[in-house]
Short mmCIF file of C-alpha atoms and ligand atoms in Angstrom, two decimals:
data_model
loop_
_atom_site.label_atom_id
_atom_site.label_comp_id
_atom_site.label_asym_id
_atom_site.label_seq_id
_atom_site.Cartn_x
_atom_site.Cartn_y
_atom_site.Cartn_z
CA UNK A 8 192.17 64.19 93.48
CA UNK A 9 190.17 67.35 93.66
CA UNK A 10 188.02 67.99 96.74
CA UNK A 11 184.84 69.23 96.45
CA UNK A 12 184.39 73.17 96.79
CA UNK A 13 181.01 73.45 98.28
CA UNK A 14 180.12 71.08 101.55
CA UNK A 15 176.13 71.26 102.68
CA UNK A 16 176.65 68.37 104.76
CA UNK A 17 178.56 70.38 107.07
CA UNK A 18 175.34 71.81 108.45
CA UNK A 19 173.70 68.82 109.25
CA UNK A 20 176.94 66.57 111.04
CA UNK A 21 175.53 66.67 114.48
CA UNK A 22 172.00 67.01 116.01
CA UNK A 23 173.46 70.52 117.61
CA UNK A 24 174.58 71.94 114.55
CA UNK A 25 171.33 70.82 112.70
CA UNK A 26 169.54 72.28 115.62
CA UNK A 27 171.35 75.41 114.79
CA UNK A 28 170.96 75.36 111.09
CA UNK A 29 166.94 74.87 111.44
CA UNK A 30 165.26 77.17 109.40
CA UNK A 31 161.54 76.53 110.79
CA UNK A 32 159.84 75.94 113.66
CA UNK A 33 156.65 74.88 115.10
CA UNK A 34 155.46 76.11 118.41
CA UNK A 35 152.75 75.52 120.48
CA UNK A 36 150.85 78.70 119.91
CA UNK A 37 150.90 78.27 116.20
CA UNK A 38 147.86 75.32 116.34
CA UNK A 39 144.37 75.24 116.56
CA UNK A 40 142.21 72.70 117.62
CA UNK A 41 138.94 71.61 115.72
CA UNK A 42 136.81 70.12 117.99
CA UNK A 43 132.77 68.87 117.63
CA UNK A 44 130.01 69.45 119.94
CA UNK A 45 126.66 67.68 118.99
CA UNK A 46 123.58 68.17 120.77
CA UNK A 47 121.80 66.01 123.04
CA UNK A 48 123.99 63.38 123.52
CA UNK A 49 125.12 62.06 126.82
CA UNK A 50 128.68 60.64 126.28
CA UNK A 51 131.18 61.95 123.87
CA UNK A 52 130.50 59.43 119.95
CA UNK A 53 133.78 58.77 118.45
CA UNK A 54 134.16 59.24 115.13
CA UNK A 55 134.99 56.04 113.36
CA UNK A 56 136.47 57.78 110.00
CA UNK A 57 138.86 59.64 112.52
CA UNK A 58 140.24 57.66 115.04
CA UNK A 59 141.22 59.54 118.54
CA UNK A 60 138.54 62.27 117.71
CA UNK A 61 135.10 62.72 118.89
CA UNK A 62 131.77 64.27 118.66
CA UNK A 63 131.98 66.17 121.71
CA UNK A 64 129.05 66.61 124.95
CA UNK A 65 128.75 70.07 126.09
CA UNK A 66 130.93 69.13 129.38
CA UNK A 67 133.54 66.85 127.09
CA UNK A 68 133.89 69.48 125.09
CA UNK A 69 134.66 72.11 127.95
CA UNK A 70 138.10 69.36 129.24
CA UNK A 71 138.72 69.58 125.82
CA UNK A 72 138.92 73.03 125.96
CA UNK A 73 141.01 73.37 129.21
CA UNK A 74 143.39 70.23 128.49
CA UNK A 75 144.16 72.26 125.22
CA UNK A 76 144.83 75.51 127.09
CA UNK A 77 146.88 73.62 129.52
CA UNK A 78 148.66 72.56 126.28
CA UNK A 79 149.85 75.90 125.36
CA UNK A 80 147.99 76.10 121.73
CA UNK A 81 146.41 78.86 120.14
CA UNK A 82 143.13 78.01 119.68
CA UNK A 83 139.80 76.16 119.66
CA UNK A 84 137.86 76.19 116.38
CA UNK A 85 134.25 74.78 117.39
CA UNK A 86 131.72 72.99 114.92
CA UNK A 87 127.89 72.15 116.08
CA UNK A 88 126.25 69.16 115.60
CA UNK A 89 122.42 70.60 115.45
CA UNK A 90 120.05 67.86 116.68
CA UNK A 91 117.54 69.51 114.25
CA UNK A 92 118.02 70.86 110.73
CA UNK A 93 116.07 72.89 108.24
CA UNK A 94 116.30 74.58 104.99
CA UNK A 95 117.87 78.09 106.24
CA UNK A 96 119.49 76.10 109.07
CA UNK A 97 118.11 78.08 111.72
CA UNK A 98 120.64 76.84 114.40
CA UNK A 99 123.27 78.75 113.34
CA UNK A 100 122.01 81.86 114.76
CA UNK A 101 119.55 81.15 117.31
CA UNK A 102 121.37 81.95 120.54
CA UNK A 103 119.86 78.58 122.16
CA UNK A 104 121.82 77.02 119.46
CA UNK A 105 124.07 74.21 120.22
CA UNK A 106 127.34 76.18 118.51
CA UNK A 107 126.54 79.41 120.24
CA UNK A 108 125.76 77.59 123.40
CA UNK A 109 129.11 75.62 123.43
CA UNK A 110 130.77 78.75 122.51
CA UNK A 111 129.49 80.62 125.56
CA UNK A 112 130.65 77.31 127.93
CA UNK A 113 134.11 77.17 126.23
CA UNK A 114 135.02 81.21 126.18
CA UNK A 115 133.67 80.30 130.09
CA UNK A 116 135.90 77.67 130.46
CA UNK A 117 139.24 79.12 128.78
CA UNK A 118 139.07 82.72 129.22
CA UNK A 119 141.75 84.16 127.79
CA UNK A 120 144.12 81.12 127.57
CA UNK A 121 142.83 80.46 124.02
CA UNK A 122 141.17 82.15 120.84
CA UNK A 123 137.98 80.89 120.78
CA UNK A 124 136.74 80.57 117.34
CA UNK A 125 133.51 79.23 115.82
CA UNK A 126 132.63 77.82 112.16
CA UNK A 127 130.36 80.28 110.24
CA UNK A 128 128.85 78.32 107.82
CA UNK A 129 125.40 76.84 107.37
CA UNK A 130 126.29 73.27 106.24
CA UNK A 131 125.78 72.05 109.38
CA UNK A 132 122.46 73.68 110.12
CA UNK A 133 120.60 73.03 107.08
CA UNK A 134 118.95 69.56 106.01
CA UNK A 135 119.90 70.02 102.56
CA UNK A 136 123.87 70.37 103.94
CA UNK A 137 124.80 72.87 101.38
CA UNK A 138 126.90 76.02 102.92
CA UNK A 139 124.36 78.47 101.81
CA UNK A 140 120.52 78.98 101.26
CA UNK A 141 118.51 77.71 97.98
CA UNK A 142 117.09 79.47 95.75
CA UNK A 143 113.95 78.04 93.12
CA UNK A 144 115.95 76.07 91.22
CA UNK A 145 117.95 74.43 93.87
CA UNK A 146 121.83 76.54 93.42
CA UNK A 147 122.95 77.59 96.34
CA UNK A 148 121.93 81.32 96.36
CA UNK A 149 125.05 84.01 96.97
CA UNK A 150 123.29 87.05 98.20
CA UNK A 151 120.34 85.50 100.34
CA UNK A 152 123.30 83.49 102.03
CA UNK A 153 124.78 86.26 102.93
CA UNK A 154 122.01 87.77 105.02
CA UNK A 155 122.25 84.68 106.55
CA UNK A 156 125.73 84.53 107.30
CA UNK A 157 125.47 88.50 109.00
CA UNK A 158 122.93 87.19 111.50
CA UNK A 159 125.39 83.93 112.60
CA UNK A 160 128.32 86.12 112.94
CA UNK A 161 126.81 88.67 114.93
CA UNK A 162 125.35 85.64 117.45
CA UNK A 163 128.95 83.85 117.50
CA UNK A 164 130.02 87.25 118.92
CA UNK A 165 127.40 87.67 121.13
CA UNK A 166 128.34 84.44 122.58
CA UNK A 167 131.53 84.80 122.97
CA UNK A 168 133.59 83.83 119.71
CA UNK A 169 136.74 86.17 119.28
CA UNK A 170 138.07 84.56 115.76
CA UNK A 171 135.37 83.71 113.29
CA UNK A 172 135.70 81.31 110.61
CA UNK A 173 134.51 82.00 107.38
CA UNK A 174 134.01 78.37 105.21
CA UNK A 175 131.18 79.06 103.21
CA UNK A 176 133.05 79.95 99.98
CA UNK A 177 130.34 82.66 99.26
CA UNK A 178 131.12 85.38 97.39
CA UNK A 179 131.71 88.89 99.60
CA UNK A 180 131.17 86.93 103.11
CA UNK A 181 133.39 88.73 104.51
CA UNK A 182 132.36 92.15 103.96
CA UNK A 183 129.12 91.18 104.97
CA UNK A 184 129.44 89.53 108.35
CA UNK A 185 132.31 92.85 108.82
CA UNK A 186 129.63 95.44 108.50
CA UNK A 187 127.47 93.27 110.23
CA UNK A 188 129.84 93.19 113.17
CA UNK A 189 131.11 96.66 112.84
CA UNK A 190 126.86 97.59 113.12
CA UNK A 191 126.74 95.45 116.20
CA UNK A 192 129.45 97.09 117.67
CA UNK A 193 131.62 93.98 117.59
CA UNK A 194 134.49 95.63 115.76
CA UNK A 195 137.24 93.92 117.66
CA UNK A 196 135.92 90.18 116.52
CA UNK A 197 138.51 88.71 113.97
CA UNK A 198 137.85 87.41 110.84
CA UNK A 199 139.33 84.33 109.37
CA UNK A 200 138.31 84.20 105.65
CA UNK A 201 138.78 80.55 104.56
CA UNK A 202 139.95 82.08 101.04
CA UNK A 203 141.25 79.62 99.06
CA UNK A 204 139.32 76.41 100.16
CA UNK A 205 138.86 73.48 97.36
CA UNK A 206 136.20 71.42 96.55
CA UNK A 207 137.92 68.05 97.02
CA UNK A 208 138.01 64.77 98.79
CA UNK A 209 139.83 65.62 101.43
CA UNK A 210 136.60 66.23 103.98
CA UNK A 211 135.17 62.77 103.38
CA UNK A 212 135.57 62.06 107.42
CA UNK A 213 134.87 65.69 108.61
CA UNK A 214 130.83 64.52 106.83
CA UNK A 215 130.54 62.13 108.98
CA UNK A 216 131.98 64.10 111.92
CA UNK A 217 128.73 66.94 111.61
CA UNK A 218 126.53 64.09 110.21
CA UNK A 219 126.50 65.97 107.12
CA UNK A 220 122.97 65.86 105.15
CA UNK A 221 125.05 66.62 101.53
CA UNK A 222 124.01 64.85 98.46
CA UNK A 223 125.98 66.05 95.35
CA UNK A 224 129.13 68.56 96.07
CA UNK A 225 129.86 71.94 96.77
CA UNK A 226 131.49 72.49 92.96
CA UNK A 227 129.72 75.99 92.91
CA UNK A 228 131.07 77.41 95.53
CA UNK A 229 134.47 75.76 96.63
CA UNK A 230 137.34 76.25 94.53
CA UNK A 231 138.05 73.78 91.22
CA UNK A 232 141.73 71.51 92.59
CA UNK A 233 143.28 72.57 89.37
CA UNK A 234 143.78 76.33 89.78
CA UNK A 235 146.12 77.96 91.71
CA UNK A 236 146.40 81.73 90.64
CA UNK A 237 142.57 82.34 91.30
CA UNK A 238 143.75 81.10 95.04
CA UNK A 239 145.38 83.67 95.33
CA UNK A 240 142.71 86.02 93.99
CA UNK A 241 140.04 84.67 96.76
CA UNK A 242 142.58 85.56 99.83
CA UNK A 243 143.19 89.57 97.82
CA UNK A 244 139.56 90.18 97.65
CA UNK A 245 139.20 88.88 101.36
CA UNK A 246 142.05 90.90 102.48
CA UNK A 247 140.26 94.07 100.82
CA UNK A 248 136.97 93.02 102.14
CA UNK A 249 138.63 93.28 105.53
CA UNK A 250 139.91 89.64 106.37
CA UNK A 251 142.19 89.98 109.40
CA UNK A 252 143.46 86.37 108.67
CA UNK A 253 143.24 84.48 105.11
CA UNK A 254 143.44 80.44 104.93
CA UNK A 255 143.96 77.60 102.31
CA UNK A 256 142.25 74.69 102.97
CA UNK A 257 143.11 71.66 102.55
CA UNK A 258 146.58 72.01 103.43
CA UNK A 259 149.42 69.16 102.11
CA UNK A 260 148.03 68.80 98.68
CA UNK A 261 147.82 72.79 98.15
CA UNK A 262 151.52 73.88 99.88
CA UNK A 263 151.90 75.65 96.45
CA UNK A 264 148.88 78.06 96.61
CA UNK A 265 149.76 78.55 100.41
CA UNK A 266 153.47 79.85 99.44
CA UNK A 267 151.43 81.82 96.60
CA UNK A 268 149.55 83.65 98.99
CA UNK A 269 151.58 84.24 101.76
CA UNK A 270 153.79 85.88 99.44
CA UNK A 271 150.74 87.69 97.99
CA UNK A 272 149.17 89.03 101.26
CA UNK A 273 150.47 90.74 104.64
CA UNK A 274 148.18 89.27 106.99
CA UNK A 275 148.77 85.86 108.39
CA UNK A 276 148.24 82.98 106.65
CA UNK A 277 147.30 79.51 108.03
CA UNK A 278 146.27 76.26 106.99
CA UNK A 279 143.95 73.81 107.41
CA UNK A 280 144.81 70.23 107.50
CA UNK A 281 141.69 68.59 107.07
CA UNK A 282 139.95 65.04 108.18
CA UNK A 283 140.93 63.19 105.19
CA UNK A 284 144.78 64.44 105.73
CA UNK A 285 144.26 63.18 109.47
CA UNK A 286 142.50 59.85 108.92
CA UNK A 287 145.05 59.20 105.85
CA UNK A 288 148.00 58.92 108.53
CA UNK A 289 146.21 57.42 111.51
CA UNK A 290 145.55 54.58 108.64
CA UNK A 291 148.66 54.46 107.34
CA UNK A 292 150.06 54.44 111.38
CA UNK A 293 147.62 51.71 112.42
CA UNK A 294 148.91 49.76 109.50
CA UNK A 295 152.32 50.03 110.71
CA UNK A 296 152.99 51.44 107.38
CA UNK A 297 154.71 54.64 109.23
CA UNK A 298 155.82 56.06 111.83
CA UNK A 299 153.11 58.22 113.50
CA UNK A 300 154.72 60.72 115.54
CA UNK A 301 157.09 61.49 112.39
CA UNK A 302 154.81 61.68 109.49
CA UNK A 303 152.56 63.68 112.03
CA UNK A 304 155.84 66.19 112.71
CA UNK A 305 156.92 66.24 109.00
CA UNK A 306 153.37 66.91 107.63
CA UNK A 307 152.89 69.96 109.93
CA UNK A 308 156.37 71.24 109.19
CA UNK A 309 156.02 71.05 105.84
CA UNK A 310 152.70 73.22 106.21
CA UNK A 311 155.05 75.84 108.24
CA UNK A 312 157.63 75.59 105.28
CA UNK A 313 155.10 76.51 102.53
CA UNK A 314 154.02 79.73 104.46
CA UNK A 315 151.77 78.87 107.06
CA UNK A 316 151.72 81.47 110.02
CA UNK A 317 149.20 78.88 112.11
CA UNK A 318 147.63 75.45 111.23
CA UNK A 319 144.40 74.32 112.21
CA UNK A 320 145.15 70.69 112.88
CA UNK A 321 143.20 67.91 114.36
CA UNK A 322 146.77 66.60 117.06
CA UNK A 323 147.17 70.24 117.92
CA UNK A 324 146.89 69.49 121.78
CA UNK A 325 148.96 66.19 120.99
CA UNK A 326 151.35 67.78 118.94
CA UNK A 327 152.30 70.64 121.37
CA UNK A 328 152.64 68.15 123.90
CA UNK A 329 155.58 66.75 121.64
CA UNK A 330 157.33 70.07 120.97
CA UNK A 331 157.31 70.44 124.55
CA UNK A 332 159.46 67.59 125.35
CA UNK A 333 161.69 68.68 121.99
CA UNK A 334 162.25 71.70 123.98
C1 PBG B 425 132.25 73.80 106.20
C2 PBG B 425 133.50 73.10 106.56
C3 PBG B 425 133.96 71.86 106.11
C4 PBG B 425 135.18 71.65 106.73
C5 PBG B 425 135.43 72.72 107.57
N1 PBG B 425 134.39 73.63 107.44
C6 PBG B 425 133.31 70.89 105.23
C7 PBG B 425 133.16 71.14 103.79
O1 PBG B 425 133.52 72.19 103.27
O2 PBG B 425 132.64 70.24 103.12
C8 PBG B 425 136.05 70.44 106.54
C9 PBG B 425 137.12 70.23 107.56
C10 PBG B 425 137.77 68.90 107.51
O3 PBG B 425 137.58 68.11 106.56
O4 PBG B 425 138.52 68.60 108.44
N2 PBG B 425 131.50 74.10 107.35
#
């Protein structure tokens, strides 16, 4: 009888030899938090397409914020819930706005315990619910956008945002809220260009999250699910435009482009697992159809595997709470 030469198992006989043999880790530090503030309500408004999350109060939102520096996790990403909308979606850079107003209260709250980061992008803020102005005709107009998108970065610094995230899928964001920034004298505020982000299902819960005002999609500007190479041309034009962080969004259905790029780019890389990724397991969990805590665990890991440097993810503050006691 003839043995066989090569033995994998070896590496994985005992949980301290598989402990050993790990290849990847998640820690703490590597997850941001999403979180929703919508103006003037009184009591937090859970979200029924995402069960455990919420549309935040100004002073829910603040725990939020401290329970998840208390957790040890990287960051807060913050998305306004305007009370009132309108075509250029004024909110987004009036400094009384709700986002820029819960930024100022959370970078209050957390000091320097998190990255405080903010959404720049208009969807929220106009009542059409497109990411960018309209032109005549009704497309989504590039250029005017971007005017648009200079005067909301430069008020997300002013109140306080240190990481700002660039969703709107328009073409040369970043350069323009950079210059923008750099002319405002906010040249330490990061950029997060969300490079490769599809047009896809995935958000269905995060619309009803921001109450989104969308009819029709976002096909002109986010990216088409079937192409992978020109993923990795968004993130090398937003390096070159001056990206200090690129992103692929949504994250377990795209693990291919987010390999692709991180081996494409030297800046960090992170991910974005999305509502619909989110609500997907808390179905299947509520079902009894899997285990939570593990399909949680081996979704994010997997998102580490592919490349990911960070992750935004809606359990961050649950999550770290779990590698904690794995410590
Ligand atoms: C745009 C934006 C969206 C998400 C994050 N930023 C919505 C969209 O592009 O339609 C989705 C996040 C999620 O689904 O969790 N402001």
């Amino acid at each position: 009888m003839s043995f066989p030469t090569h033995r994998p198992r070896r590496l994985r006989q005992s949980p301290a030899v598989r402990r050993l043999a790990r290849e990847n880790h998640l820690v703490p530090s590597q997850l941001v938090l999403p979180a929703f503030v919508r103006e003037g309500i009184d009591e937090p408004r859970p979200i029924t397409s995402m069960p455990g999350q919420r549309q935040h109060t100004l002073d829910s939102l603040r725990r939020a914020a401290a329970d998840a520096a208390e957790a040890g996790i990287g960051g807060i990403m913050l998305f306004g819930v305007p009370a009132v909308r309108d075509a250029v979606g004024s909110g987004a850079d009036d400094p009384d706005g709700i986002l820029n107003v819960a930024t100022a209260a959370v970078a209050e709250e957390v000091g320097d315990a998190l990255v405080v980061q903010t959404d720049l992008c208009l969807d929220e803020f106009t009542d059409h619910g497109h990411c960018g102005v309209l032109a005549g005709d009704g497309s989504v107009d590039n250029d005017a956008t971007l005017e648009r998108y200079a005067a909301m970065g430069v008020a997300q610094a002013r109140a306080g945002a240190q990481l700002l995230g660039l969703s709107g899928m328009m073409d040369g964001q970043v350069e323009a809220v950079r210059e923008a920034l750099d002319d405002a004298g906010f040249s330490e505020t990061l950029i997060l260009a969300y490079s490769a982000k599809y047009a896809g299902a995935f958000y269905g819960p995060f619309r009803e999250a921001v109450d989104s005002q969308l009819s029709g999609d976002r096909r002109t500007y986010q990216m088409d699910p079937a192409n992978a190479r020109e993923g990795v041309r968004e993130a090398l034009l937003d390096v070159e435009e001056g990206a200090d962080v690129v992103m692929v969004k949504p994250a377990l259905p795209y693990l291919d482009v987010l390999a692709d790029v991180r081996a494409a780019v030297d800046v960090p890389v992170w991910a974005y697992q999305v509502s619909g990724e989110y609500s997907m397991i808390e179905a299947a969990a509520q079902n009894g159809w899997i285990d939570r805590r593990a399909a949680i665990t081996e979704s994010l890991l997997g998102i580490r595997r592919a490349g990911a440097d960070a992750i935004l993810t809606y359990w961050a503050v649950e999550a770290a709470g779990w590698l904690r006691e794995a410590l």
